[in-house]
mmCIF file of C-alpha atoms in Angstrom:
data_model
loop_
_atom_site.group_PDB
_atom_site.id
_atom_site.type_symbol
_atom_site.label_atom_id
_atom_site.label_comp_id
_atom_site.label_asym_id
_atom_site.label_seq_id
_atom_site.Cartn_x
_atom_site.Cartn_y
_atom_site.Cartn_z
ATOM 1 C CA UNK A 196 0.000 0.000 0.000
ATOM 2 C CA UNK A 197 1.547 3.270 -1.139
ATOM 3 C CA UNK A 198 0.971 6.865 -2.133
ATOM 4 C CA UNK A 199 2.657 7.513 -5.478
ATOM 5 C CA UNK A 200 3.645 10.999 -6.677
ATOM 6 C CA UNK A 201 4.190 11.136 -10.433
ATOM 7 C CA UNK A 202 7.160 13.425 -11.185
ATOM 8 C CA UNK A 203 7.524 12.548 -14.871
ATOM 9 C CA UNK A 204 9.543 15.224 -16.645
ATOM 10 C CA UNK A 205 10.196 17.104 -13.403
ATOM 11 C CA UNK A 206 13.853 18.159 -12.946
ATOM 12 C CA UNK A 207 15.411 16.837 -9.744
ATOM 13 C CA UNK A 208 15.878 20.387 -8.457
ATOM 14 C CA UNK A 209 12.096 20.830 -8.500
ATOM 15 C CA UNK A 210 11.888 18.443 -5.560
ATOM 16 C CA UNK A 211 12.629 20.919 -2.796
ATOM 17 C CA UNK A 212 13.453 20.640 0.877
ATOM 18 C CA UNK A 213 12.201 23.700 2.711
ATOM 19 C CA UNK A 214 10.726 24.640 6.085
ATOM 20 C CA UNK A 215 7.144 25.829 6.607
ATOM 21 C CA UNK A 216 6.050 27.783 9.691
ATOM 22 C CA UNK A 217 2.373 26.976 9.102
ATOM 23 C CA UNK A 218 3.016 23.252 8.676
ATOM 24 C CA UNK A 219 5.018 23.189 11.924
ATOM 25 C CA UNK A 220 2.321 25.147 13.766
ATOM 26 C CA UNK A 221 -0.195 22.595 12.530
ATOM 27 C CA UNK A 222 2.036 19.800 13.848
ATOM 28 C CA UNK A 223 2.168 21.547 17.232
ATOM 29 C CA UNK A 224 -1.616 21.860 17.291
ATOM 30 C CA UNK A 225 -1.874 18.148 16.545
ATOM 31 C CA UNK A 226 0.430 17.429 19.511
ATOM 32 C CA UNK A 227 -1.848 19.508 21.755
ATOM 33 C CA UNK A 228 -4.935 17.668 20.465
ATOM 34 C CA UNK A 229 -3.379 14.170 20.502
ATOM 35 C CA UNK A 230 -0.559 14.202 23.084
ATOM 36 C CA UNK A 231 -0.634 10.393 23.252
ATOM 37 C CA UNK A 232 0.785 10.261 19.721
ATOM 38 C CA UNK A 233 3.818 12.241 20.876
ATOM 39 C CA UNK A 234 4.983 11.178 24.340
ATOM 40 C CA UNK A 235 8.290 12.992 23.828
ATOM 41 C CA UNK A 236 6.360 16.290 23.847
ATOM 42 C CA UNK A 237 4.044 15.489 26.767
ATOM 43 C CA UNK A 238 5.740 18.014 29.030
ATOM 44 C CA UNK A 239 5.685 20.734 26.383
ATOM 45 C CA UNK A 240 2.009 20.097 25.636
ATOM 46 C CA UNK A 241 1.063 20.182 29.326
ATOM 47 C CA UNK A 242 2.896 23.484 29.819
ATOM 48 C CA UNK A 243 1.271 25.059 26.753
ATOM 49 C CA UNK A 244 -2.227 23.943 27.730
ATOM 50 C CA UNK A 245 -1.724 25.239 31.264
ATOM 51 C CA UNK A 246 -0.671 28.630 29.935
ATOM 52 C CA UNK A 247 -3.415 29.130 27.335
ATOM 53 C CA UNK A 248 -5.950 31.864 27.894
ATOM 54 C CA UNK A 249 -9.453 30.325 28.237
ATOM 55 C CA UNK A 250 -10.710 31.983 25.054
ATOM 56 C CA UNK A 251 -7.837 30.618 22.959
ATOM 57 C CA UNK A 252 -8.210 27.165 24.506
ATOM 58 C CA UNK A 253 -11.894 27.160 23.513
ATOM 59 C CA UNK A 254 -11.058 28.327 20.000
ATOM 60 C CA UNK A 255 -8.579 25.469 19.576
ATOM 61 C CA UNK A 256 -11.206 23.041 20.810
ATOM 62 C CA UNK A 257 -13.862 24.257 18.371
ATOM 63 C CA UNK A 258 -11.569 23.982 15.325
ATOM 64 C CA UNK A 259 -9.401 20.996 16.309
ATOM 65 C CA UNK A 260 -10.882 18.852 13.533
ATOM 66 C CA UNK A 261 -8.620 20.733 11.116
ATOM 67 C CA UNK A 262 -5.529 19.118 12.624
ATOM 68 C CA UNK A 263 -6.474 16.426 15.143
ATOM 69 C CA UNK A 264 -6.903 13.239 13.067
ATOM 70 C CA UNK A 265 -5.394 14.505 9.844
ATOM 71 C CA UNK A 266 -4.239 17.878 8.556
ATOM 72 C CA UNK A 267 -6.551 20.045 6.475
ATOM 73 C CA UNK A 268 -4.733 20.289 3.151
ATOM 74 C CA UNK A 269 -4.463 24.078 3.261
ATOM 75 C CA UNK A 270 -2.485 23.867 6.526
ATOM 76 C CA UNK A 271 0.483 22.151 4.824
ATOM 77 C CA UNK A 272 1.491 24.710 2.162
ATOM 78 C CA UNK A 273 2.589 23.710 -1.311
ATOM 79 C CA UNK A 274 4.553 26.970 -1.472
ATOM 80 C CA UNK A 275 6.286 27.330 1.901
ATOM 81 C CA UNK A 276 7.100 30.913 2.832
ATOM 82 C CA UNK A 277 9.584 32.366 5.321
ATOM 83 C CA UNK A 278 6.910 33.628 7.712
ATOM 84 C CA UNK A 279 3.629 32.410 9.136
ATOM 85 C CA UNK A 280 1.888 35.618 8.053
ATOM 86 C CA UNK A 281 2.858 35.081 4.403
ATOM 87 C CA UNK A 282 1.571 31.511 4.466
ATOM 88 C CA UNK A 283 -1.703 32.593 6.071
ATOM 89 C CA UNK A 284 -2.050 35.212 3.326
ATOM 90 C CA UNK A 285 -1.778 32.379 0.782
ATOM 91 C CA UNK A 286 -4.529 30.466 2.610
ATOM 92 C CA UNK A 287 -6.725 33.561 2.405
ATOM 93 C CA UNK A 288 -6.405 33.434 -1.399
ATOM 94 C CA UNK A 289 -8.025 29.984 -1.599
ATOM 95 C CA UNK A 290 -11.635 30.185 -2.792
ATOM 96 C CA UNK A 291 -14.443 29.318 -0.375
ATOM 97 C CA UNK A 292 -15.495 26.089 -2.081
ATOM 98 C CA UNK A 293 -11.967 24.649 -1.984
ATOM 99 C CA UNK A 294 -11.401 25.738 1.613
ATOM 100 C CA UNK A 295 -14.755 24.384 2.810
ATOM 101 C CA UNK A 296 -14.280 21.053 1.023
ATOM 102 C CA UNK A 297 -10.868 20.575 2.639
ATOM 103 C CA UNK A 298 -12.171 21.547 6.073
ATOM 104 C CA UNK A 299 -15.116 19.164 5.804
ATOM 105 C CA UNK A 300 -12.829 16.247 4.923
ATOM 106 C CA UNK A 301 -11.191 16.537 8.325
ATOM 107 C CA UNK A 302 -14.426 17.424 10.150
ATOM 108 C CA UNK A 303 -16.609 14.660 8.720
ATOM 109 C CA UNK A 304 -14.005 11.925 8.213
ATOM 110 C CA UNK A 305 -11.374 11.623 5.498
ATOM 111 C CA UNK A 306 -13.080 8.734 3.695
ATOM 112 C CA UNK A 307 -16.501 10.335 3.572
ATOM 113 C CA UNK A 308 -16.217 13.655 1.727
ATOM 114 C CA UNK A 309 -14.889 13.655 -1.832
ATOM 115 C CA UNK A 310 -13.200 16.528 -3.627
ATOM 116 C CA UNK A 311 -15.013 17.458 -6.841
ATOM 117 C CA UNK A 312 -18.448 16.387 -5.587
ATOM 118 C CA UNK A 313 -21.291 18.952 -5.606
ATOM 119 C CA UNK A 314 -20.414 21.853 -3.320
ATOM 120 C CA UNK A 315 -22.286 21.904 0.000
ATOM 121 C CA UNK A 316 -22.247 25.690 -0.319
ATOM 122 C CA UNK A 317 -24.477 25.482 -3.390
ATOM 123 C CA UNK A 318 -26.103 22.027 -3.352
ATOM 124 C CA UNK A 319 -28.751 21.327 -0.695
ATOM 125 C CA UNK A 320 -28.291 17.554 -0.760
ATOM 126 C CA UNK A 321 -24.533 17.873 -0.424
ATOM 127 C CA UNK A 322 -24.989 20.291 2.469
ATOM 128 C CA UNK A 323 -27.400 17.986 4.270
ATOM 129 C CA UNK A 324 -25.084 15.013 3.793
ATOM 130 C CA UNK A 325 -22.101 16.970 5.125
ATOM 131 C CA UNK A 326 -24.082 17.987 8.196
ATOM 132 C CA UNK A 327 -25.300 14.415 8.753
ATOM 133 C CA UNK A 328 -21.728 13.127 8.596
ATOM 134 C CA UNK A 329 -20.492 15.842 10.941
ATOM 135 C CA UNK A 330 -23.327 15.120 13.369
ATOM 136 C CA UNK A 331 -22.381 11.446 13.400
ATOM 137 C CA UNK A 332 -18.873 12.416 14.508
ATOM 138 C CA UNK A 333 -20.088 14.493 17.457
ATOM 139 C CA UNK A 334 -21.706 17.705 18.633
ATOM 140 C CA UNK A 335 -18.542 19.794 18.201
ATOM 141 C CA UNK A 336 -18.092 18.616 14.619
ATOM 142 C CA UNK A 337 -21.738 19.366 13.865
ATOM 143 C CA UNK A 338 -21.495 22.885 15.282
ATOM 144 C CA UNK A 339 -18.290 23.633 13.359
ATOM 145 C CA UNK A 340 -19.739 22.324 10.071
ATOM 146 C CA UNK A 341 -22.941 24.337 10.530
ATOM 147 C CA UNK A 342 -21.004 27.552 11.119
ATOM 148 C CA UNK A 343 -18.633 26.850 8.221
ATOM 149 C CA UNK A 344 -21.466 26.273 5.751
ATOM 150 C CA UNK A 345 -23.561 29.174 7.007
ATOM 151 C CA UNK A 346 -20.786 31.785 6.926
ATOM 152 C CA UNK A 347 -17.479 30.499 5.527
ATOM 153 C CA UNK A 348 -15.898 33.965 5.499
ATOM 154 C CA UNK A 349 -16.487 34.431 9.223
ATOM 155 C CA UNK A 350 -15.135 30.975 10.089
ATOM 156 C CA UNK A 351 -12.074 31.480 7.898
ATOM 157 C CA UNK A 352 -11.329 34.814 9.565
ATOM 158 C CA UNK A 353 -11.768 33.249 13.013
ATOM 159 C CA UNK A 354 -9.457 30.341 12.175
ATOM 160 C CA UNK A 355 -6.767 32.739 10.934
ATOM 161 C CA UNK A 356 -7.112 34.895 14.021
ATOM 162 C CA UNK A 357 -6.831 31.776 16.188
ATOM 163 C CA UNK A 358 -3.614 30.729 14.452
ATOM 164 C CA UNK A 359 -2.208 34.224 14.873
ATOM 165 C CA UNK A 360 -3.013 34.096 18.593
ATOM 166 C CA UNK A 361 -1.202 30.738 18.767
ATOM 167 C CA UNK A 362 1.894 32.425 17.365
ATOM 168 C CA UNK A 363 2.014 34.835 20.275
ATOM 169 C CA UNK A 364 0.958 32.266 22.888
ATOM 170 C CA UNK A 365 3.444 29.482 22.075
ATOM 171 C CA UNK A 366 4.400 29.067 18.431
ATOM 172 C CA UNK A 367 6.989 31.841 18.083
ATOM 173 C CA UNK A 368 9.011 30.519 21.018
ATOM 174 C CA UNK A 369 8.722 26.886 19.925
ATOM 175 C CA UNK A 370 9.582 27.745 16.308
ATOM 176 C CA UNK A 371 12.742 29.525 17.466
ATOM 177 C CA UNK A 372 13.588 26.472 19.553
ATOM 178 C CA UNK A 373 13.434 24.024 16.630
ATOM 179 C CA UNK A 374 14.952 26.330 14.010
ATOM 180 C CA UNK A 375 18.413 24.846 14.460
ATOM 181 C CA UNK A 376 17.199 21.250 14.025
ATOM 182 C CA UNK A 377 15.210 22.147 10.931
ATOM 183 C CA UNK A 378 18.105 24.076 9.391
ATOM 184 C CA UNK A 379 20.545 21.211 10.016
ATOM 185 C CA UNK A 380 18.171 18.710 8.457
ATOM 186 C CA UNK A 381 17.616 20.917 5.418
ATOM 187 C CA UNK A 382 21.363 21.334 4.919
ATOM 188 C CA UNK A 383 21.775 17.559 4.931
ATOM 189 C CA UNK A 384 18.942 16.914 2.499
ATOM 190 C CA UNK A 385 19.902 19.654 0.066
ATOM 191 C CA UNK A 386 23.553 18.603 0.180
ATOM 192 C CA UNK A 387 22.578 15.022 -0.701
ATOM 193 C CA UNK A 388 20.381 16.325 -3.504
ATOM 194 C CA UNK A 389 23.232 18.459 -4.883
ATOM 195 C CA UNK A 390 26.185 16.116 -4.411
ATOM 196 C CA UNK A 391 24.511 12.746 -4.987
ATOM 197 C CA UNK A 392 21.019 12.460 -6.415
ATOM 198 C CA UNK A 393 17.310 12.571 -5.675
ATOM 199 C CA UNK A 394 17.187 8.916 -4.625
ATOM 200 C CA UNK A 395 19.809 9.526 -1.918
ATOM 201 C CA UNK A 396 17.990 12.582 -0.634
ATOM 202 C CA UNK A 397 14.673 10.705 -0.465
ATOM 203 C CA UNK A 398 16.318 7.759 1.287
ATOM 204 C CA UNK A 399 17.505 10.158 4.011
ATOM 205 C CA UNK A 400 13.936 11.333 4.598
ATOM 206 C CA UNK A 401 12.636 7.938 5.683
ATOM 207 C CA UNK A 402 12.873 4.278 4.818
ATOM 208 C CA UNK A 403 9.247 4.686 3.769
ATOM 209 C CA UNK A 404 10.135 7.113 0.933
ATOM 210 C CA UNK A 405 11.799 5.867 -2.252
ATOM 211 C CA UNK A 406 12.303 6.813 -5.861
ATOM 212 C CA UNK A 407 10.860 4.345 -8.363
ATOM 213 C CA UNK A 408 13.508 2.545 -10.474
ATOM 214 C CA UNK A 409 12.427 4.505 -13.550
ATOM 215 C CA UNK A 410 12.964 7.771 -11.655
ATOM 216 C CA UNK A 411 9.526 9.071 -12.585
ATOM 217 C CA UNK A 412 7.666 8.475 -9.333
ATOM 218 C CA UNK A 413 8.149 9.095 -5.616
ATOM 219 C CA UNK A 414 6.716 6.192 -3.611
ATOM 220 C CA UNK A 415 5.632 6.683 -0.005
ATOM 221 C CA UNK A 416 4.826 3.626 2.070
ATOM 222 C CA UNK A 417 1.434 4.330 3.683
ATOM 223 C CA UNK A 418 -1.491 2.148 4.747
ATOM 224 C CA UNK A 419 -3.526 3.339 1.780
ATOM 225 C CA UNK A 420 -3.363 3.221 -1.995
ATOM 226 C CA UNK A 421 -3.472 6.616 -3.715
ATOM 227 C CA UNK A 422 -1.770 8.489 -6.500
ATOM 228 C CA UNK A 423 -1.173 12.105 -7.433
ATOM 229 C CA UNK A 424 1.014 14.016 -9.858
ATOM 230 C CA UNK A 425 3.298 17.014 -9.647
ATOM 231 C CA UNK A 426 1.974 18.301 -12.955
ATOM 232 C CA UNK A 427 5.191 20.209 -13.605
ATOM 233 C CA UNK A 428 5.079 22.046 -10.275
ATOM 234 C CA UNK A 429 7.666 21.723 -7.528
ATOM 235 C CA UNK A 430 7.163 19.022 -4.890
ATOM 236 C CA UNK A 431 8.114 20.372 -1.448
ATOM 237 C CA UNK A 432 9.420 18.136 1.334
ATOM 238 C CA UNK A 433 8.839 19.915 4.640
ATOM 239 C CA UNK A 434 10.746 18.780 7.762
ATOM 240 C CA UNK A 435 8.988 18.717 11.123
ATOM 241 C CA UNK A 436 10.231 18.297 14.677
ATOM 242 C CA UNK A 437 6.819 18.330 16.347
ATOM 243 C CA UNK A 438 5.314 16.099 13.647
ATOM 244 C CA UNK A 439 7.441 13.095 14.608
ATOM 245 C CA UNK A 440 6.632 10.222 13.908
ATOM 246 C CA UNK A 441 3.967 11.197 11.359
ATOM 247 C CA UNK A 442 4.739 11.192 7.647
ATOM 248 C CA UNK A 443 2.060 13.390 6.055
ATOM 249 C CA UNK A 444 1.379 13.338 2.305
ATOM 250 C CA UNK A 445 -0.992 15.815 0.680
ATOM 251 C CA UNK A 446 -2.325 13.964 -2.339
ATOM 252 C CA UNK A 447 -6.020 14.872 -2.754
ATOM 253 C CA UNK A 448 -7.326 15.850 -6.164
ATOM 254 C CA UNK A 449 -7.067 19.595 -6.683
ATOM 255 C CA UNK A 450 -4.083 20.003 -4.356
ATOM 256 C CA UNK A 451 -0.400 20.057 -5.193
ATOM 257 C CA UNK A 452 1.498 17.181 -3.560
ATOM 258 C CA UNK A 453 3.411 18.016 -0.376
ATOM 259 C CA UNK A 454 5.286 15.712 2.018
ATOM 260 C CA UNK A 455 5.806 16.676 5.656
ATOM 261 C CA UNK A 456 8.368 14.328 7.172
ATOM 262 C CA UNK A 457 9.711 13.880 10.734
ATOM 263 C CA UNK A 458 13.214 15.040 11.535
ATOM 264 C CA UNK A 459 15.115 12.021 12.858
ATOM 265 C CA UNK A 460 15.271 11.697 16.618
ATOM 266 C CA UNK A 461 18.622 10.934 18.202
ATOM 267 C CA UNK A 462 19.041 8.281 20.862
ATOM 268 C CA UNK A 463 18.550 4.522 21.255
ATOM 269 C CA UNK A 464 15.202 2.812 20.894
ATOM 270 C CA UNK A 465 13.523 1.391 23.971
ATOM 271 C CA UNK A 466 13.734 -2.388 24.258
ATOM 272 C CA UNK A 467 10.611 -4.553 24.495
ATOM 273 C CA UNK A 468 10.165 -8.220 25.362
ATOM 274 C CA UNK A 469 10.154 -10.901 22.678
ATOM 275 C CA UNK A 470 6.867 -12.244 24.025
ATOM 276 C CA UNK A 471 5.203 -8.866 23.598
ATOM 277 C CA UNK A 472 6.645 -8.418 20.114
ATOM 278 C CA UNK A 473 5.459 -11.895 19.061
ATOM 279 C CA UNK A 474 1.932 -11.459 20.416
ATOM 280 C CA UNK A 475 1.399 -8.117 18.764
ATOM 281 C CA UNK A 476 3.033 -8.953 15.463
ATOM 282 C CA UNK A 477 0.661 -11.916 15.186
ATOM 283 C CA UNK A 478 -2.245 -9.557 15.783
ATOM 284 C CA UNK A 479 -0.953 -7.204 13.075
ATOM 285 C CA UNK A 480 -0.233 -9.953 10.540
ATOM 286 C CA UNK A 481 -3.297 -9.136 8.463
ATOM 287 C CA UNK A 482 -3.779 -6.163 6.091
ATOM 288 C CA UNK A 483 -7.352 -5.499 7.234
ATOM 289 C CA UNK A 484 -6.261 -5.207 10.856
ATOM 290 C CA UNK A 485 -3.474 -2.833 9.863
ATOM 291 C CA UNK A 486 -5.973 -0.643 8.034
ATOM 292 C CA UNK A 487 -8.354 -0.686 10.988
ATOM 293 C CA UNK A 488 -5.531 0.244 13.348
ATOM 294 C CA UNK A 489 -4.427 3.081 11.070
ATOM 295 C CA UNK A 490 -7.985 4.429 11.008
ATOM 296 C CA UNK A 491 -8.294 4.147 14.787
ATOM 297 C CA UNK A 492 -5.068 6.112 15.173
ATOM 298 C CA UNK A 493 -7.086 9.074 13.880
ATOM 299 C CA UNK A 494 -9.594 8.796 16.725
ATOM 300 C CA UNK A 495 -12.318 6.585 18.269
ATOM 301 C CA UNK A 496 -14.596 4.718 15.842
ATOM 302 C CA UNK A 497 -17.490 2.330 16.118
ATOM 303 C CA UNK A 498 -17.643 -1.008 14.322
ATOM 304 C CA UNK A 499 -20.142 0.456 11.864
ATOM 305 C CA UNK A 500 -17.928 3.439 11.069
ATOM 306 C CA UNK A 501 -14.953 1.180 10.425
ATOM 307 C CA UNK A 502 -17.031 -1.059 8.174
ATOM 308 C CA UNK A 503 -18.212 2.000 6.234
ATOM 309 C CA UNK A 504 -14.654 3.250 5.800
ATOM 310 C CA UNK A 505 -13.084 -0.011 4.610
ATOM 311 C CA UNK A 506 -16.037 -2.029 3.174
ATOM 312 C CA UNK A 507 -15.767 -5.314 5.176
ATOM 313 C CA UNK A 508 -19.003 -6.396 6.834
ATOM 314 C CA UNK A 509 -19.562 -5.364 10.478
ATOM 315 C CA UNK A 510 -19.195 -8.996 11.687
ATOM 316 C CA UNK A 511 -15.824 -9.274 9.910
ATOM 317 C CA UNK A 512 -14.691 -5.976 11.421
ATOM 318 C CA UNK A 513 -15.774 -7.219 14.853
ATOM 319 C CA UNK A 514 -13.663 -10.356 14.482
ATOM 320 C CA UNK A 515 -10.572 -8.326 13.602
ATOM 321 C CA UNK A 516 -11.217 -5.908 16.452
ATOM 322 C CA UNK A 517 -11.412 -8.837 18.846
ATOM 323 C CA UNK A 518 -7.962 -10.018 17.748
ATOM 324 C CA UNK A 519 -6.501 -6.540 18.269
ATOM 325 C CA UNK A 520 -8.157 -6.241 21.681
ATOM 326 C CA UNK A 521 -6.792 -9.579 22.835
ATOM 327 C CA UNK A 522 -3.327 -8.317 21.917
ATOM 328 C CA UNK A 523 -3.896 -5.242 24.048
ATOM 329 C CA UNK A 524 -3.713 -2.857 21.114
ATOM 330 C CA UNK A 525 -7.249 -1.477 21.493
ATOM 331 C CA UNK A 526 -9.535 -0.271 24.248
ATOM 332 C CA UNK A 527 -13.327 -0.085 24.041
ATOM 333 C CA UNK A 528 -15.653 2.431 25.648
ATOM 334 C CA UNK A 529 -19.446 2.349 25.556
ATOM 335 C CA UNK A 530 -21.217 5.618 24.794
ATOM 336 C CA UNK A 531 -24.961 5.096 24.929
ATOM 337 C CA UNK A 532 -25.807 2.293 22.523
ATOM 338 C CA UNK A 533 -22.485 2.578 20.690
ATOM 339 C CA UNK A 534 -19.091 1.106 21.519
ATOM 340 C CA UNK A 535 -16.146 3.184 20.361
ATOM 341 C CA UNK A 536 -12.726 1.616 19.913
ATOM 342 C CA UNK A 537 -9.511 3.521 20.583
ATOM 343 C CA UNK A 538 -5.913 2.627 19.820
ATOM 344 C CA UNK A 539 -3.798 1.760 22.875
ATOM 345 C CA UNK A 540 -0.771 3.931 22.147
ATOM 346 C CA UNK A 541 1.407 2.935 25.141
ATOM 347 C CA UNK A 542 1.239 -0.764 24.215
ATOM 348 C CA UNK A 543 1.685 -0.002 20.530
ATOM 349 C CA UNK A 544 4.744 2.085 21.425
ATOM 350 C CA UNK A 545 6.165 -0.879 23.353
ATOM 351 C CA UNK A 546 6.055 -2.881 20.133
ATOM 352 C CA UNK A 547 8.702 -0.671 18.605
ATOM 353 C CA UNK A 548 9.337 2.680 17.005
ATOM 354 C CA UNK A 549 9.115 1.393 13.419
ATOM 355 C CA UNK A 550 5.675 -0.161 13.889
ATOM 356 C CA UNK A 551 4.419 2.920 15.727
ATOM 357 C CA UNK A 552 5.683 5.195 12.970
ATOM 358 C CA UNK A 553 4.117 2.976 10.274
ATOM 359 C CA UNK A 554 0.711 3.035 11.976
ATOM 360 C CA UNK A 555 0.698 6.727 12.835
ATOM 361 C CA UNK A 556 2.005 8.037 9.537
#
């Protein structure tokens, strides 16, 4: 399972390694929303949350669907700029239909809203479906979707203002703190690109990123099958410190491909027992269970939601969930008449850094 980026006819120098303030801010917001994905930043996240003004904390809560499970495409820029303000100006230039469609993908569930479908801003059926999907995800998602569809300009302005408040509250200091790591990583990547070749530079990004033998396609190992094309435009690779271990690929139709990759973390990996490794590898030795686990890494889901996302019947999904639960990789919580399953990140982490990175990316 891979995401393939067609770079046919694209000169090697058009694959660029460059930092993005907005992409790193989005990674920080994801850490605040899902601290369990990033135990190395638990202390930082706790300090930031403790220091947030109540109004800003509420704003982050109301819009967290833009970065919690997956990144809204417009938050990982295809044209990285030197400053956050410049990148936010670029976001402001996106038309309402494109912005709303991207926001609804993350609000309603990434497998449930399709780019190029009738616009919910103009089509009543599309609007009702978007609201139904948002409602199924929760009251906060429903409220955000209703506001977005009723007055997209107001929501867009509020989201920008929220991001600008984040800059003053915590981003500027954190960005200054990681600037050295990002600069060092970029020097390494661009040196490999200049002195060796594109394949060497991609290999230094991650073992999950390779250049196809023909040299016309970048292949990213992900638990999904998708394809996109550069279309003659540059393909940016954006390093992230706070995004570790996620490997984010923007590949949706209508968006230029972008890869946000984690800057390598120094230090030895924690050891785990052979018994634990064996038990959990057996549980993961099935592609359907890997897909379910990858989906659950985005947030709690019911059996029905998982079946809708991946097409197996609910009984088949239940059987796979039972295997994952016996291995200790899932927890279940009843909410009314529904049971929502959640990934058990501490036990998944104990399995090893490579498996954790593969599931979370």
